[in-house]
XYZ file of C-alpha atoms in Angstrom:
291
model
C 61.443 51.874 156.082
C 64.266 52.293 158.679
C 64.580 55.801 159.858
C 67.739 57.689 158.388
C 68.208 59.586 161.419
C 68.360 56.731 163.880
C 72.942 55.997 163.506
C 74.009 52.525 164.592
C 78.013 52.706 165.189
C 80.135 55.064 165.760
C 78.703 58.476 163.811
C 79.642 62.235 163.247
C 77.117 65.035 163.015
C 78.604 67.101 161.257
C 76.888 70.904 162.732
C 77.998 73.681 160.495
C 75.982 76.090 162.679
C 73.092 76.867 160.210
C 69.378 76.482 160.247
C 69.673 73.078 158.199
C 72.094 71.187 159.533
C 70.261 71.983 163.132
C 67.300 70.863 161.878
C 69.034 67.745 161.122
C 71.125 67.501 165.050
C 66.797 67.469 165.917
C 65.903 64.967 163.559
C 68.552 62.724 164.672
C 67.577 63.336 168.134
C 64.011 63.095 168.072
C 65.375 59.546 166.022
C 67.210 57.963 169.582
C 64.078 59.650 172.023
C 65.816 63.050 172.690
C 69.378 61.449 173.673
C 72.194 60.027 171.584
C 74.261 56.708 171.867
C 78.043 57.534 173.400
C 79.546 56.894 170.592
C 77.705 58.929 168.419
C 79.480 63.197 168.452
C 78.184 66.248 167.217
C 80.704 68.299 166.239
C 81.020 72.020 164.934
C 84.373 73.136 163.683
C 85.302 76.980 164.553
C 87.007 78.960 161.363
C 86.709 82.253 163.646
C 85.255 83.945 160.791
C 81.338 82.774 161.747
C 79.051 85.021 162.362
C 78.435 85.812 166.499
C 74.754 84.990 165.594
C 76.379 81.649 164.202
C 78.317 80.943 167.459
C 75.164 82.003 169.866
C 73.359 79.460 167.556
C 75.098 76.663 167.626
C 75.668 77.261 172.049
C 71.442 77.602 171.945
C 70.943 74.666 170.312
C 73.188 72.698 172.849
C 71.563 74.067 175.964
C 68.040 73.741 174.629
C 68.008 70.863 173.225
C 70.427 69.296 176.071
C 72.585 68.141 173.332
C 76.644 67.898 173.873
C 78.232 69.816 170.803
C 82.027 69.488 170.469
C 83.445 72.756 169.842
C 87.160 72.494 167.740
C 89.183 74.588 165.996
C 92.408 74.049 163.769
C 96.135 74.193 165.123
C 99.224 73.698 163.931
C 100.541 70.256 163.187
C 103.369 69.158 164.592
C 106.154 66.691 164.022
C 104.183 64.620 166.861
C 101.843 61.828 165.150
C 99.696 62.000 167.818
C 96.485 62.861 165.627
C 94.807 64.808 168.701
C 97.447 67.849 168.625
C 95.886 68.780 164.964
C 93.036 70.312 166.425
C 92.239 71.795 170.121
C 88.713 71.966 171.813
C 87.425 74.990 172.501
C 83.751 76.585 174.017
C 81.180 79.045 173.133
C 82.947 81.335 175.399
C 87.006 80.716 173.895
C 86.216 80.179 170.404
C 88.160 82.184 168.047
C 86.204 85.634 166.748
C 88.374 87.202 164.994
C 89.545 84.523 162.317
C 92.911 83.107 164.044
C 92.364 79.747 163.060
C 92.069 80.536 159.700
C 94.631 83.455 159.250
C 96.984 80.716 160.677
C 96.769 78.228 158.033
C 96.723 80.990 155.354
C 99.986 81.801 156.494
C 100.814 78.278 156.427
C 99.808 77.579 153.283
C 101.075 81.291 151.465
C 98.476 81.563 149.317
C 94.678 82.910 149.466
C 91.954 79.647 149.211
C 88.970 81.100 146.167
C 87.117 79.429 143.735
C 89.658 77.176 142.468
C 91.891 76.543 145.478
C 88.436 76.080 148.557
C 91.334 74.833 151.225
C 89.627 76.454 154.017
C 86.367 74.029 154.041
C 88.550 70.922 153.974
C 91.028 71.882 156.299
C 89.910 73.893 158.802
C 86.349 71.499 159.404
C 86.447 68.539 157.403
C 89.892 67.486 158.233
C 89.668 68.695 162.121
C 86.626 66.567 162.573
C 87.879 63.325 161.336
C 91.144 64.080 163.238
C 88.926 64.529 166.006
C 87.243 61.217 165.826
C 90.562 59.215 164.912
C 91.708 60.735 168.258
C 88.943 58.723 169.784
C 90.703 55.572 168.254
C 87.756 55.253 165.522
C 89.410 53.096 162.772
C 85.846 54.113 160.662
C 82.503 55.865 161.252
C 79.440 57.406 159.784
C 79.207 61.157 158.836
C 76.273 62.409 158.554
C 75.834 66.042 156.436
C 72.858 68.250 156.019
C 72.456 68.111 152.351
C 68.453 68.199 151.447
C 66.611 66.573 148.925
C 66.151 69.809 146.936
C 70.537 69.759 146.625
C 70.564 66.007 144.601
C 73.303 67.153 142.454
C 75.507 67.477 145.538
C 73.799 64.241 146.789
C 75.212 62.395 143.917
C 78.833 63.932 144.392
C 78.505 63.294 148.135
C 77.945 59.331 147.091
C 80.274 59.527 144.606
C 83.109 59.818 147.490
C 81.750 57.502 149.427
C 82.401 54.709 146.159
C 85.727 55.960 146.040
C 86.963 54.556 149.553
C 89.353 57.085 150.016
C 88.116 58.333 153.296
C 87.675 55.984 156.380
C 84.220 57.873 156.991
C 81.042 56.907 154.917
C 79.054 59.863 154.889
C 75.120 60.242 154.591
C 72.807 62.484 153.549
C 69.466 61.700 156.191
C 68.155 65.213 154.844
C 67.925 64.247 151.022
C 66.679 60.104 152.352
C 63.682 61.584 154.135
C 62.551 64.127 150.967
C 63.357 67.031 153.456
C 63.963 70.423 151.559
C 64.484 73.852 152.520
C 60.438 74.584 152.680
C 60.317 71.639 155.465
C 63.644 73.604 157.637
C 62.098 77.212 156.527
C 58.141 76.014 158.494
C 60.467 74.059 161.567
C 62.244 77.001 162.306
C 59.104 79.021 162.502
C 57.740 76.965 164.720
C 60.549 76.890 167.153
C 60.926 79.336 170.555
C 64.481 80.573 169.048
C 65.911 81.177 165.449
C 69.094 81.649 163.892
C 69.121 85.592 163.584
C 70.767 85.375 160.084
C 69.565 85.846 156.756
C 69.453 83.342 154.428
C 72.756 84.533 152.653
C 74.486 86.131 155.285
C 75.743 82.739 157.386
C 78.065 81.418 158.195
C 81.656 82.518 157.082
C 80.820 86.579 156.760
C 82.235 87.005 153.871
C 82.692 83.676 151.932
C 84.479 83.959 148.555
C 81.695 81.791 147.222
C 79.088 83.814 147.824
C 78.335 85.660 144.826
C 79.041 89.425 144.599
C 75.510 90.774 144.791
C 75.301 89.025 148.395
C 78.843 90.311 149.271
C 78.203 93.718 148.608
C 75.067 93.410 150.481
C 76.701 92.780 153.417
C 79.554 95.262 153.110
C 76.512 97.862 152.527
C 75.153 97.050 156.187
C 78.558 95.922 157.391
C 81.487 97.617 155.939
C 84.107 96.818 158.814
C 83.317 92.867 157.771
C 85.549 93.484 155.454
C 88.850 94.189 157.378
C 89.979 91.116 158.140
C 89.552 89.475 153.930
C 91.372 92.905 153.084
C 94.200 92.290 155.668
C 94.419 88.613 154.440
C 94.901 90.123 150.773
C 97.300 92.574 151.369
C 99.424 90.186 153.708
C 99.502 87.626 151.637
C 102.739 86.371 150.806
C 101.528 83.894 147.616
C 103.537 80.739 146.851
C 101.298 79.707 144.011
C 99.769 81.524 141.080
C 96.427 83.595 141.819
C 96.660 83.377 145.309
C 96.833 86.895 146.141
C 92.887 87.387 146.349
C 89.653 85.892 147.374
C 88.672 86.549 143.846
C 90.152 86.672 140.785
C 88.925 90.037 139.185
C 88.360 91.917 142.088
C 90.300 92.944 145.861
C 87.826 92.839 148.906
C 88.997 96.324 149.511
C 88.120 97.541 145.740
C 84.505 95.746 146.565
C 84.241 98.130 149.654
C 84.900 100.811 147.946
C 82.730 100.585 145.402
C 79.874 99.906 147.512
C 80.562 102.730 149.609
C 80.777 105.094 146.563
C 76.931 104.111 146.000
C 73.752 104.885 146.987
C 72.261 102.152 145.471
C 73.872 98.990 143.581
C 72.902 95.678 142.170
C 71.925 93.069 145.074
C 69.409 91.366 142.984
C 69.005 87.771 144.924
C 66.902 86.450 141.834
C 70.533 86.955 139.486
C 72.679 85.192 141.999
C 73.501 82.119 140.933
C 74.263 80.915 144.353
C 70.509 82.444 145.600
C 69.493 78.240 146.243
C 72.123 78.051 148.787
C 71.645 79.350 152.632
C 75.484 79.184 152.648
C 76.400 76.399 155.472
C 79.978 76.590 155.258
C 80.730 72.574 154.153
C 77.400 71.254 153.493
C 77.845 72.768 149.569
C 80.940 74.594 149.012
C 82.600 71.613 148.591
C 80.749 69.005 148.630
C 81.899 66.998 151.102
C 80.851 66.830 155.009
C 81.932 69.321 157.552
């Protein structure tokens, strides 16, 4: 059987920065003898609200591994056509921190992205990457996405796009071909001179609207200034659509804080999350599409 992880073409890794979708960059590198074919780019699109951890990560992984990882981030688009002024290149050492990339198109767009409304994923990584390889005058490519075998259900989905031809990208899941699932990642990873120095649901976006509450409040509880920058997005928000006001729908960021710093103890209960299968790689499952 061919191996999934050796790309023919020109490809797109798709790096959200996780432990998964780096296990995947090594698969596909271990796949062409430790080096990749020049047409082939691993990319990792900057929201500036990773984690440091994330961003130390994703720079360890290049260095060790002697792997080139294009760093991007979203700008404003101008009247130009020129595809490559929708995004800008960045480094380890000048990528955003503090969320300016995505505060930006929040403002642009005048409403909050949540549950119903996930703009961020699409724009601000999915949509920078393939602007990134149209800018290298790639009329189609592979993307390749660090979905496992153990996530089928956004397998299928994944495939679905593809057999709707509305992107110029085909995108493939090499994770979920090879029968890898998290246990596989979870023993790699331990067996590896460097981790990711994240818990499973802390990474990558600190404070991801679709992480469920329990796993919010868990990180406001170690972590309470995380929450500034979601509460100065809500308050600031000047909504041109329904809803768009907050994160979530029944509850403010800052009302969150508060009530986890009014208590002692509260209810982060990973086993009643129904998110808990996720290890929250912005784009490989919130929604599901590559990124």
């Amino acid at each position: 059987m061919a191996d999934p992880f050796f790309l023919t073409g020109p490809s797109l890794i798709s790096f959200s920065g996780g432990r998964t979708s780096a296990y995947m960059l090594w698969r596909h590198l271990q796949a062409h003898g430790g080096t990749l074919p020049a047409d082939v780019h691993v990319c990792f699109a900057n929201t500036g609200k990773e984690r440091e951890e994330t961003l130390r990560f994703v720079h360890e992984c290049a260095v060790r591994w002697g792997v080139h990882v294009q760093w991007l981030e979203w700008r404003e688009p101008t009247e130009s056509e020129h595809v490559g002024l929708r995004f800008a290149k960045v480094t380890h050492n000048s990528a955003a921190r503090n969320g300016e990339p995505f505060m930006r198109l929040i403002r642009r767009k005048q409403y909050l992205p949540n549950s119903q409304m996930r703009y961020c994923t699409i724009e601000l990584k999915i949509r920078v990457m393939r602007d990134f390889m149209k800018s290298l005058g790639h009329k189609t490519w592979t993307n390749t996405t660090g979905l496992r075998a153990d996530e089928m259900h956004r397998v299928w989905k994944t495939m679905e796009r593809n057999d709707s031809g509305k992107e110029r990208f085909v995108t493939m899941c090499p994770l979920a071909k090879a029968g890898v699932t998290v246990r596989e990642v979870a023993e790699f990873w331990t067996r590896q001179p460097f981790d990711l120095e994240l818990m499973s649901h802390e990474g990558n976006c600190d404070l991801c609207f679709l992480k469920g509450r329990g796993k919010r409040a868990e990180i406001i509880r170690r972590r309470p200034d995380f929450a500034d920058w979601w509460a100065e997005a809500e308050a600031g928000a000047k909504c041109a659509v329904p809803s768009g006001a907050r994160f979530h729908r029944d509850e403010s960021v800052e009302a969150l804080r508060a009530s986890v710093l009014a208590q002692d103890m509260f209810d982060f209960n990973e086993g009643s999350d129904p998110d808990d299968e996720h290890d929250a790689e912005c784009g490989t499952w919130c929604t599901g599409e590559a990124a």
